[in-house]
Amino acid sequence: MEYQNVKGTHDIILKEARYYQAIESLFISLAEIYGYNEFRTPIIEPTELFSRSKNDSSDMVRKQMYTFKDLADRSITLRPEGTASVARAIVNNKLHAEQDFPIKAYYLGPVFRYERPKAGTYRQFLQFGIENIGVDSEYADVETIILSYRALKMLGFQKLKLKINTLGDSESRENYKKALVKYFTPLIDKMCPDCQERLKLNPLRILDCKVPEDHELTKKAPRIKDYLTLSAAERFKKTTELLDEVGIPYEVDDTIVRGLDYYSHIVYEYEYISQSGLNVGALGGGGHYDNLVSEVGGPKLAGVGFAFGIERIYSLLKEEKLLPNLHAGFDFYVMPVGEACIKRAYIVADYLRMLGYKADAIIEKKSFKAMFRKAEKHEARFSVIIGENELKNNEVIIKNMDTQEQKTVKNTELKDYCDSLFNDHECHCHDEDCECHHKK
Ligand code: AMP
């Protein structure tokens, strides 16, 4: 019986997994440079961590969570996002007690949402995110934008669109929500059932509606900028000035409200449409929050963060032919010529691995031709051939798979010879653009 993976999930294997690793390690190393520390929080969390309020209006909390009872009848949820878990970890581990702010966290791992699967949308997907918690300032807000913008540029995205908006402070939002209720109440019967619900729970969410007819009606809705308090408007002004100062292009889009209830002040999203028109939805986004940490039992600490979906980044890099040139092959592929040489080949491969080279040995009887085919398939740079003569004379033949040059090397000189192959600062790939570590 062959089993299929669960709908909306996918296997990330072989070369694709290497590309994922490359994307993830770029995010991680940049976050480290900016002083963020890794937070590895559990994938399962108490359901209440996400559905903190009965009136939560986000689709994610209301409709998309994988929630189940464990054997002790506790309600458990597979995390649908990372921010609440980071806030919980800070509070549970009393990281705020040291008063050493900001607390800078990054995370990487799977998140789960019961969404309709389509290109770029899965039910289990990978998010990389950062949170900067404890310093309530536009400098912290903008730092997360700088980091995310640089990461996307370093990955190779050129014509990025960064859309920003402000949701103001709570007073601004309350005034704005009243204006939205007034505007939408006479129209709501014409709108989708979700928007009818949103009008009661959080009218801001209506701006996020993807139904085209509803979208038309939102065009003439009141705009948040007309309802900002003086201090919220001032803060947004300082934020945009800082973005100008650091040279990050953006577009103010006052329909961006983001999917979660906890945001205030700046919210942002990155959009990227490929040359061929592929749009998999936002690459990533983030925003500022004032009350999340206190809502999960901690002190009142503001925070700001972003999350990116690795799948969407990978699929767009692939579509745009921007994936890096990865050499995933072996440095050495050891070939025993005849059964008697298998043990030596096995030991030589292990010796090469101890020296730090990526190596493998063939451990079953195969023809010469079949062994070379395998070496080529696995993109070996050098093959190491051991026949009966070599076995007897304690030596091996090392053959450059590219140039076909070969040399007999004594076992006692193997380390020095191998090191010379990889340290002579010459590229053996004969490829102008190659990034291999042979190059100077
Ligand atoms: P969000 O937490 O909704 O702000 O999402 C942050 C990022 O996660 C998005 O910009 C996407 O890149 C990614 N993402 C969100 N939902 C999905 C999904 N269902 N499948 C794949 N990636 C997603």
Coordinates of C-alpha atoms and ligand atoms in Angstrom, one line a residue:
M1 CA 0.0 0.0 0.0
E2 CA 1.5 3.3 -1.0
Y3 CA 0.6 6.3 1.2
Q4 CA 0.4 9.9 0.0
N5 CA 1.5 12.9 2.0
V6 CA -1.2 14.9 3.7
K7 CA -2.9 17.5 1.4
G8 CA -1.2 20.8 1.5
T9 CA 2.2 19.4 2.6
H10 CA 5.2 18.6 0.5
D11 CA 8.5 16.8 0.7
I12 CA 11.6 19.0 0.5
I13 CA 14.3 16.6 -0.6
L14 CA 17.6 16.2 -2.5
K15 CA 18.8 19.3 -4.4
E16 CA 15.7 21.3 -3.4
A17 CA 16.6 20.7 0.3
R18 CA 20.0 22.2 -0.4
Y19 CA 18.5 25.3 -1.9
Y20 CA 16.2 25.6 1.2
Q21 CA 19.3 25.3 3.4
A22 CA 21.1 28.1 1.4
I23 CA 18.1 30.4 1.8
E24 CA 17.7 29.6 5.5
S25 CA 21.4 30.1 6.2
L26 CA 21.4 33.5 4.5
F27 CA 18.5 34.6 6.8
I28 CA 20.2 33.1 9.8
S29 CA 23.6 34.6 9.2
L30 CA 22.1 38.0 8.6
A31 CA 20.0 37.8 11.7
E32 CA 23.1 36.8 13.7
I33 CA 25.0 39.8 12.3
Y34 CA 22.2 42.0 13.5
G35 CA 22.5 40.5 17.0
Y36 CA 19.5 38.2 17.0
N37 CA 19.6 34.9 18.9
E38 CA 17.9 31.7 17.9
F39 CA 14.6 30.7 19.7
R40 CA 13.6 27.1 19.1
T41 CA 10.1 26.8 20.6
P42 CA 7.8 23.8 20.5
I43 CA 5.7 23.1 17.5
I44 CA 2.7 22.3 19.7
E45 CA 1.4 25.0 22.0
P46 CA -1.6 25.4 24.2
T47 CA -4.5 26.6 22.0
E48 CA -5.2 29.6 24.2
L49 CA -1.8 31.1 23.3
F50 CA -3.2 31.8 19.8
S51 CA -6.9 32.3 20.6
R52 CA -6.3 34.6 23.4
S53 CA -9.5 36.5 22.9
K54 CA -13.0 35.1 22.0
N55 CA -13.3 38.1 19.7
D56 CA -10.2 37.4 17.7
S57 CA -11.0 38.4 14.1
S58 CA -8.1 36.9 12.2
D59 CA -8.9 34.1 9.7
M60 CA -5.8 32.3 11.0
V61 CA -7.2 32.0 14.5
R62 CA -10.8 31.5 13.6
K63 CA -10.6 29.1 10.7
Q64 CA -7.1 27.8 10.0
M65 CA -5.7 26.3 13.2
Y66 CA -4.9 22.6 13.5
T67 CA -6.3 22.0 17.0
F68 CA -6.8 18.7 18.8
K69 CA -7.2 17.3 22.2
D70 CA -4.3 15.3 23.6
L71 CA -4.7 12.1 25.6
A72 CA -5.1 14.2 28.8
D73 CA -7.9 16.2 27.2
R74 CA -5.8 19.4 26.8
S75 CA -6.4 21.5 23.8
I76 CA -3.3 21.6 21.7
T77 CA -2.6 23.6 18.5
L78 CA 0.1 23.2 15.9
R79 CA 1.6 26.6 15.8
P80 CA 0.1 28.8 13.0
E81 CA 2.8 31.5 13.5
G82 CA 6.0 32.1 15.5
T83 CA 5.5 35.5 17.2
A84 CA 3.2 34.4 20.0
S85 CA 5.5 31.5 20.8
V86 CA 8.5 33.8 21.1
A87 CA 6.5 36.1 23.4
R88 CA 5.5 33.1 25.5
A89 CA 9.1 31.9 25.7
I90 CA 10.3 35.3 26.8
V91 CA 7.6 35.4 29.5
N92 CA 8.0 31.8 30.7
N93 CA 11.8 32.1 30.8
K94 CA 11.6 35.5 32.5
L95 CA 14.0 37.0 30.0
H96 CA 12.4 40.4 30.6
A97 CA 13.5 40.3 34.3
E98 CA 17.1 41.3 33.3
Q99 CA 15.8 44.5 31.8
D100 CA 18.3 44.1 29.0
F101 CA 16.3 45.3 26.0
P102 CA 15.8 44.8 23.2
I103 CA 15.4 41.0 23.3
K104 CA 16.3 39.9 19.8
A105 CA 15.0 36.6 18.7
Y106 CA 14.9 34.7 15.4
Y107 CA 13.2 31.4 14.6
L108 CA 13.0 29.0 11.8
G109 CA 10.6 26.1 11.5
P110 CA 7.3 24.7 10.3
V111 CA 4.0 26.4 10.9
F112 CA 0.6 25.0 10.1
R113 CA -2.5 26.6 8.7
Y114 CA -5.6 24.9 7.2
E115 CA -5.7 27.0 4.0
R116 CA -6.8 26.1 0.5
P117 CA -3.6 24.8 -1.1
K118 CA -2.4 26.6 -4.2
A119 CA 0.8 27.8 -5.7
G120 CA 2.8 29.2 -2.8
T121 CA 0.2 28.2 -0.2
Y122 CA 0.6 25.1 1.9
R123 CA -0.9 23.7 5.0
Q124 CA 2.6 23.1 6.5
F125 CA 5.2 25.6 5.5
L126 CA 8.4 27.0 6.8
Q127 CA 8.7 30.4 8.3
F128 CA 11.8 32.3 9.2
G129 CA 11.1 35.3 11.4
I130 CA 12.6 37.7 13.9
E131 CA 11.2 39.6 16.9
N132 CA 12.8 42.6 18.5
I133 CA 11.1 43.1 21.8
G134 CA 11.3 45.7 24.6
V135 CA 12.3 49.0 22.9
D136 CA 9.3 50.9 21.6
S137 CA 10.9 53.0 18.9
E138 CA 10.7 53.5 15.2
Y139 CA 14.4 52.7 15.1
A140 CA 13.6 49.1 16.2
D141 CA 10.7 49.0 13.7
V142 CA 12.9 50.1 10.8
E143 CA 15.8 47.8 11.8
T144 CA 13.5 44.8 11.0
I145 CA 12.8 46.3 7.6
I146 CA 16.4 46.9 6.9
L147 CA 17.3 43.4 7.8
S148 CA 14.5 41.9 5.7
Y149 CA 15.1 44.1 2.7
R150 CA 18.9 43.3 2.8
A151 CA 18.1 39.6 3.0
L152 CA 15.9 39.7 0.0
K153 CA 18.4 41.7 -2.0
M154 CA 21.2 39.4 -1.0
L155 CA 19.1 36.5 -2.2
G156 CA 19.0 38.2 -5.6
F157 CA 15.5 39.8 -5.8
Q158 CA 15.8 43.0 -7.8
K159 CA 12.4 44.7 -8.3
L160 CA 11.1 44.2 -4.8
K161 CA 8.0 46.1 -3.7
L162 CA 7.9 47.0 0.0
K163 CA 4.4 48.2 1.0
I164 CA 4.0 49.9 4.3
N165 CA 1.1 51.3 6.3
T166 CA 0.4 52.5 9.8
L167 CA -2.3 51.2 12.0
G168 CA -1.7 54.0 14.5
D169 CA -2.1 53.6 18.3
S170 CA -5.2 52.2 19.9
E171 CA -6.9 55.6 20.0
S172 CA -6.4 56.0 16.3
R173 CA -7.7 52.6 15.6
E174 CA -10.8 53.0 17.8
N175 CA -11.7 56.2 15.9
Y176 CA -11.0 54.6 12.6
K177 CA -13.0 51.5 13.4
K178 CA -16.0 53.7 14.2
A179 CA -15.7 55.4 10.9
L180 CA -15.4 52.1 9.1
V181 CA -18.5 50.8 10.9
K182 CA -20.4 53.9 9.8
Y183 CA -19.2 53.5 6.2
F184 CA -19.8 49.8 5.8
T185 CA -23.1 49.3 7.8
P186 CA -25.3 50.4 4.9
L187 CA -23.2 48.3 2.4
I188 CA -22.7 45.2 4.4
D189 CA -25.6 43.2 3.0
K190 CA -23.9 43.3 -0.4
M191 CA -20.7 42.0 1.0
C192 CA -19.4 38.4 1.6
P193 CA -20.4 36.5 4.8
D194 CA -16.9 36.9 6.1
C195 CA -17.0 40.6 5.9
Q196 CA -20.4 40.6 7.6
E197 CA -18.7 38.8 10.5
R198 CA -15.7 41.1 10.3
L199 CA -17.9 44.2 10.7
K200 CA -18.8 42.9 14.1
L201 CA -15.4 41.6 15.2
N202 CA -12.9 44.0 13.6
P203 CA -13.9 46.2 10.7
L204 CA -10.3 46.8 9.8
R205 CA -10.2 43.2 8.5
I206 CA -12.7 44.1 5.7
L207 CA -9.9 46.1 4.0
D208 CA -8.0 42.8 3.7
C209 CA -10.9 41.0 1.9
K210 CA -9.9 39.3 -1.3
V211 CA -13.4 39.0 -2.8
P212 CA -13.3 41.3 -5.9
E213 CA -16.8 42.9 -5.4
D214 CA -16.0 43.7 -1.8
H215 CA -12.7 45.1 -2.8
E216 CA -14.5 47.6 -5.0
L217 CA -16.6 48.7 -2.0
T218 CA -13.5 49.2 0.2
K219 CA -11.9 51.6 -2.3
K220 CA -14.0 54.5 -1.1
A221 CA -13.8 53.6 2.6
P222 CA -12.3 56.1 5.0
R223 CA -8.5 56.0 5.3
I224 CA -6.6 55.5 8.5
K225 CA -4.3 58.5 7.8
D226 CA -7.3 60.8 8.6
Y227 CA -7.9 59.2 12.0
L228 CA -4.3 59.1 13.4
T229 CA -3.6 60.8 16.6
L230 CA -0.9 63.4 16.4
S231 CA 1.6 61.2 18.1
A232 CA 0.8 58.2 15.8
A233 CA 1.1 60.4 12.7
E234 CA 4.4 61.8 14.0
R235 CA 5.7 58.3 14.6
F236 CA 4.8 57.2 11.1
K237 CA 6.5 60.3 9.7
K238 CA 9.7 59.5 11.6
T239 CA 9.5 55.9 10.3
T240 CA 9.3 57.0 6.7
E241 CA 12.0 59.6 7.1
L242 CA 14.3 56.9 8.6
L243 CA 13.5 54.6 5.6
D244 CA 14.4 57.4 3.3
E245 CA 17.6 58.1 5.2
V246 CA 18.8 54.5 5.0
G247 CA 17.8 54.3 1.3
I248 CA 15.0 51.7 1.4
P249 CA 12.3 52.3 -1.2
Y250 CA 8.7 51.8 -0.1
E251 CA 5.2 52.5 -1.1
V252 CA 2.6 53.6 1.4
D253 CA -0.5 51.4 0.9
D254 CA -3.3 52.1 3.3
T255 CA -5.1 48.8 2.6
I256 CA -2.4 46.8 4.3
V257 CA -3.7 45.7 7.7
R258 CA -2.0 42.3 8.0
G259 CA -3.7 39.1 9.1
L260 CA -3.4 39.3 12.9
D261 CA -5.1 41.4 15.5
Y262 CA -2.0 42.4 17.5
Y263 CA -0.5 44.9 15.2
S264 CA -0.2 48.7 15.8
H265 CA 1.8 51.5 14.2
I266 CA 3.9 50.2 11.2
V267 CA 2.9 47.1 9.2
Y268 CA 4.6 46.0 6.1
E269 CA 4.6 43.4 3.3
Y270 CA 7.0 42.5 0.5
E271 CA 5.5 41.8 -2.9
Y272 CA 7.3 40.3 -5.8
I273 CA 5.8 39.5 -9.2
S274 CA 8.1 37.4 -11.4
Q275 CA 8.9 38.4 -15.0
S276 CA 6.4 35.8 -16.2
G277 CA 3.7 37.2 -13.9
L278 CA 3.9 34.6 -11.2
N279 CA 2.6 36.0 -7.9
V280 CA 2.5 33.6 -5.0
G281 CA 1.3 36.2 -2.5
A282 CA 3.3 38.2 -0.1
L283 CA 6.9 37.0 0.3
G284 CA 6.9 38.1 3.9
G285 CA 5.7 40.8 6.1
G286 CA 5.7 42.1 9.6
G287 CA 4.8 44.9 11.9
H288 CA 4.9 46.5 15.3
Y289 CA 2.8 45.3 18.3
D290 CA 2.1 46.9 21.7
N291 CA 0.2 44.4 23.7
L292 CA 1.2 40.9 22.7
V293 CA 3.7 40.3 25.5
S294 CA 1.3 41.5 28.2
E295 CA -1.5 39.4 26.6
V296 CA 0.6 36.3 27.1
G297 CA 1.2 37.1 30.8
G298 CA 4.3 39.3 30.7
P299 CA 4.9 43.0 31.3
K300 CA 3.8 45.7 28.8
L301 CA 6.5 45.5 26.3
A302 CA 6.3 46.6 22.7
G303 CA 7.8 44.5 19.9
V304 CA 8.3 44.4 16.2
G305 CA 9.0 41.5 13.9
F306 CA 8.6 39.9 10.5
A307 CA 8.1 36.4 9.0
F308 CA 9.0 35.1 5.6
G309 CA 7.7 31.9 4.0
I310 CA 10.7 29.9 2.7
E311 CA 8.6 28.1 0.1
R312 CA 7.5 31.3 -1.5
I313 CA 11.0 32.6 -1.6
Y314 CA 12.3 29.4 -3.1
S315 CA 9.6 29.2 -5.8
L316 CA 10.2 32.7 -6.9
L317 CA 14.0 32.4 -6.9
K318 CA 13.5 29.2 -9.0
E319 CA 11.1 31.0 -11.4
E320 CA 13.5 33.9 -11.8
K321 CA 16.5 31.6 -12.3
L322 CA 18.2 33.2 -9.2
L323 CA 19.0 30.0 -7.3
P324 CA 22.7 29.9 -6.4
N325 CA 25.1 27.6 -8.2
L326 CA 25.3 24.8 -5.6
H327 CA 27.9 22.1 -6.0
A328 CA 26.5 19.2 -4.0
G329 CA 28.7 16.6 -5.4
F330 CA 31.5 14.5 -3.9
D331 CA 35.1 15.7 -3.6
F332 CA 36.2 12.1 -3.9
Y333 CA 34.4 9.0 -5.2
V334 CA 36.4 5.8 -4.3
M335 CA 36.1 2.8 -6.7
P336 CA 37.2 -0.7 -6.0
V337 CA 38.1 -2.7 -9.1
G338 CA 37.1 -6.2 -8.0
E339 CA 35.6 -7.5 -4.8
A340 CA 39.0 -7.9 -3.1
C341 CA 39.5 -4.1 -3.1
I342 CA 36.2 -3.1 -1.5
K343 CA 37.4 -3.1 2.0
R344 CA 40.4 -0.8 1.2
A345 CA 38.1 1.5 -0.8
Y346 CA 35.8 1.6 2.2
I347 CA 38.6 2.5 4.6
V348 CA 40.1 5.1 2.2
A349 CA 36.8 6.8 1.8
D350 CA 36.5 7.0 5.6
Y351 CA 40.0 8.4 5.9
L352 CA 39.2 11.1 3.3
R353 CA 36.1 12.0 5.3
M354 CA 38.2 12.4 8.4
L355 CA 40.3 14.8 6.5
G356 CA 37.2 16.8 5.9
Y357 CA 36.4 15.8 2.3
K358 CA 33.0 14.8 1.1
A359 CA 33.7 11.2 0.0
D360 CA 32.0 8.0 -0.7
A361 CA 33.1 4.5 -1.7
I362 CA 31.3 1.9 -3.8
I363 CA 30.8 -1.1 -1.6
E364 CA 29.4 -3.6 -4.1
K365 CA 31.0 -5.3 -7.1
K366 CA 30.5 -3.2 -10.2
S367 CA 32.0 -2.8 -13.6
F368 CA 34.4 0.0 -14.3
K369 CA 31.9 1.7 -16.6
A370 CA 29.1 1.5 -14.0
M371 CA 31.3 3.0 -11.4
F372 CA 32.3 5.9 -13.6
R373 CA 28.7 6.5 -14.4
K374 CA 27.9 6.7 -10.7
A375 CA 30.8 9.1 -10.1
E376 CA 29.5 11.4 -12.8
K377 CA 25.9 11.2 -11.6
H378 CA 27.1 12.2 -8.1
E379 CA 29.2 15.0 -9.5
A380 CA 32.5 13.8 -8.1
R381 CA 35.4 16.0 -8.7
F382 CA 38.0 13.2 -8.4
S383 CA 37.6 9.4 -8.5
V384 CA 40.0 7.3 -6.4
I385 CA 40.6 4.0 -8.2
I386 CA 41.9 1.0 -6.2
G387 CA 42.7 -2.2 -8.2
E388 CA 44.7 -5.2 -7.2
N389 CA 48.0 -3.6 -8.1
E390 CA 47.2 -0.5 -6.0
L391 CA 46.1 -2.8 -3.1
K392 CA 49.4 -4.7 -3.3
N393 CA 51.5 -1.5 -3.6
N394 CA 49.7 0.5 -0.9
E395 CA 48.7 3.2 -3.3
V396 CA 45.7 4.6 -5.1
I397 CA 45.0 6.3 -8.5
I398 CA 43.4 9.7 -8.3
K399 CA 41.7 10.9 -11.4
N400 CA 40.4 14.4 -12.1
M401 CA 36.9 13.7 -13.5
D402 CA 37.0 16.9 -15.5
T403 CA 40.4 16.9 -17.2
Q404 CA 40.8 13.1 -17.0
E405 CA 44.4 13.6 -15.7
Q406 CA 45.4 10.9 -13.3
K407 CA 48.2 10.2 -10.8
T408 CA 49.3 7.3 -8.7
V409 CA 49.7 8.3 -5.1
K410 CA 51.2 6.3 -2.2
N411 CA 48.8 5.8 0.8
T412 CA 51.3 7.6 3.0
E413 CA 51.2 10.7 0.7
L414 CA 47.5 10.7 0.2
K415 CA 46.7 13.5 2.7
D416 CA 49.3 15.9 1.3
Y417 CA 48.3 15.1 -2.3
C418 CA 44.6 15.6 -1.6
D419 CA 45.2 18.8 0.3
S420 CA 47.3 20.1 -2.6
L421 CA 44.4 19.4 -5.0
F422 CA 42.1 21.6 -2.9
N423 CA 44.6 24.3 -1.8
D424 CA 46.3 25.2 -5.0
H425 CA 43.9 28.1 -5.5
E426 CA 43.0 27.0 -8.9
C427 CA 39.6 26.2 -9.9
H428 CA 39.3 22.7 -11.2
C429 CA 35.8 23.2 -12.6
H430 CA 36.9 25.1 -15.6
D431 CA 33.8 27.2 -15.1
E432 CA 34.2 31.0 -15.2
D433 CA 31.3 31.6 -12.9
C434 CA 32.0 28.7 -10.5
E435 CA 31.9 29.5 -6.8
C436 CA 33.8 26.4 -5.7
H437 CA 36.2 26.6 -2.9
H438 CA 39.1 25.9 -5.3
K439 CA 39.0 29.4 -6.5
K440 CA 41.3 32.0 -5.1
Ligands
AMP1 P1 1.9 35.8 7.9 O1 2.4 35.2 9.2 O2 0.6 35.5 7.5 O3 2.2 37.3 7.9 O4 2.9 35.2 6.8 C1 4.2 35.5 6.6 C2 4.7 34.9 5.4 O5 4.6 33.4 5.6 C3 4.0 35.2 4.2 O6 4.4 36.4 3.6 C4 4.3 34.0 3.3 O7 5.6 34.1 2.7 C5 4.3 32.9 4.3 N1 3.1 32.2 4.3 C6 1.9 32.5 4.9 N2 1.0 31.6 4.8 C7 1.5 30.6 4.0 C8 1.0 29.4 3.4 N3 -0.2 28.9 3.7 N4 1.9 28.7 2.6 C9 3.1 29.1 2.4 N5 3.6 30.3 2.9 C10 2.8 31.0 3.7

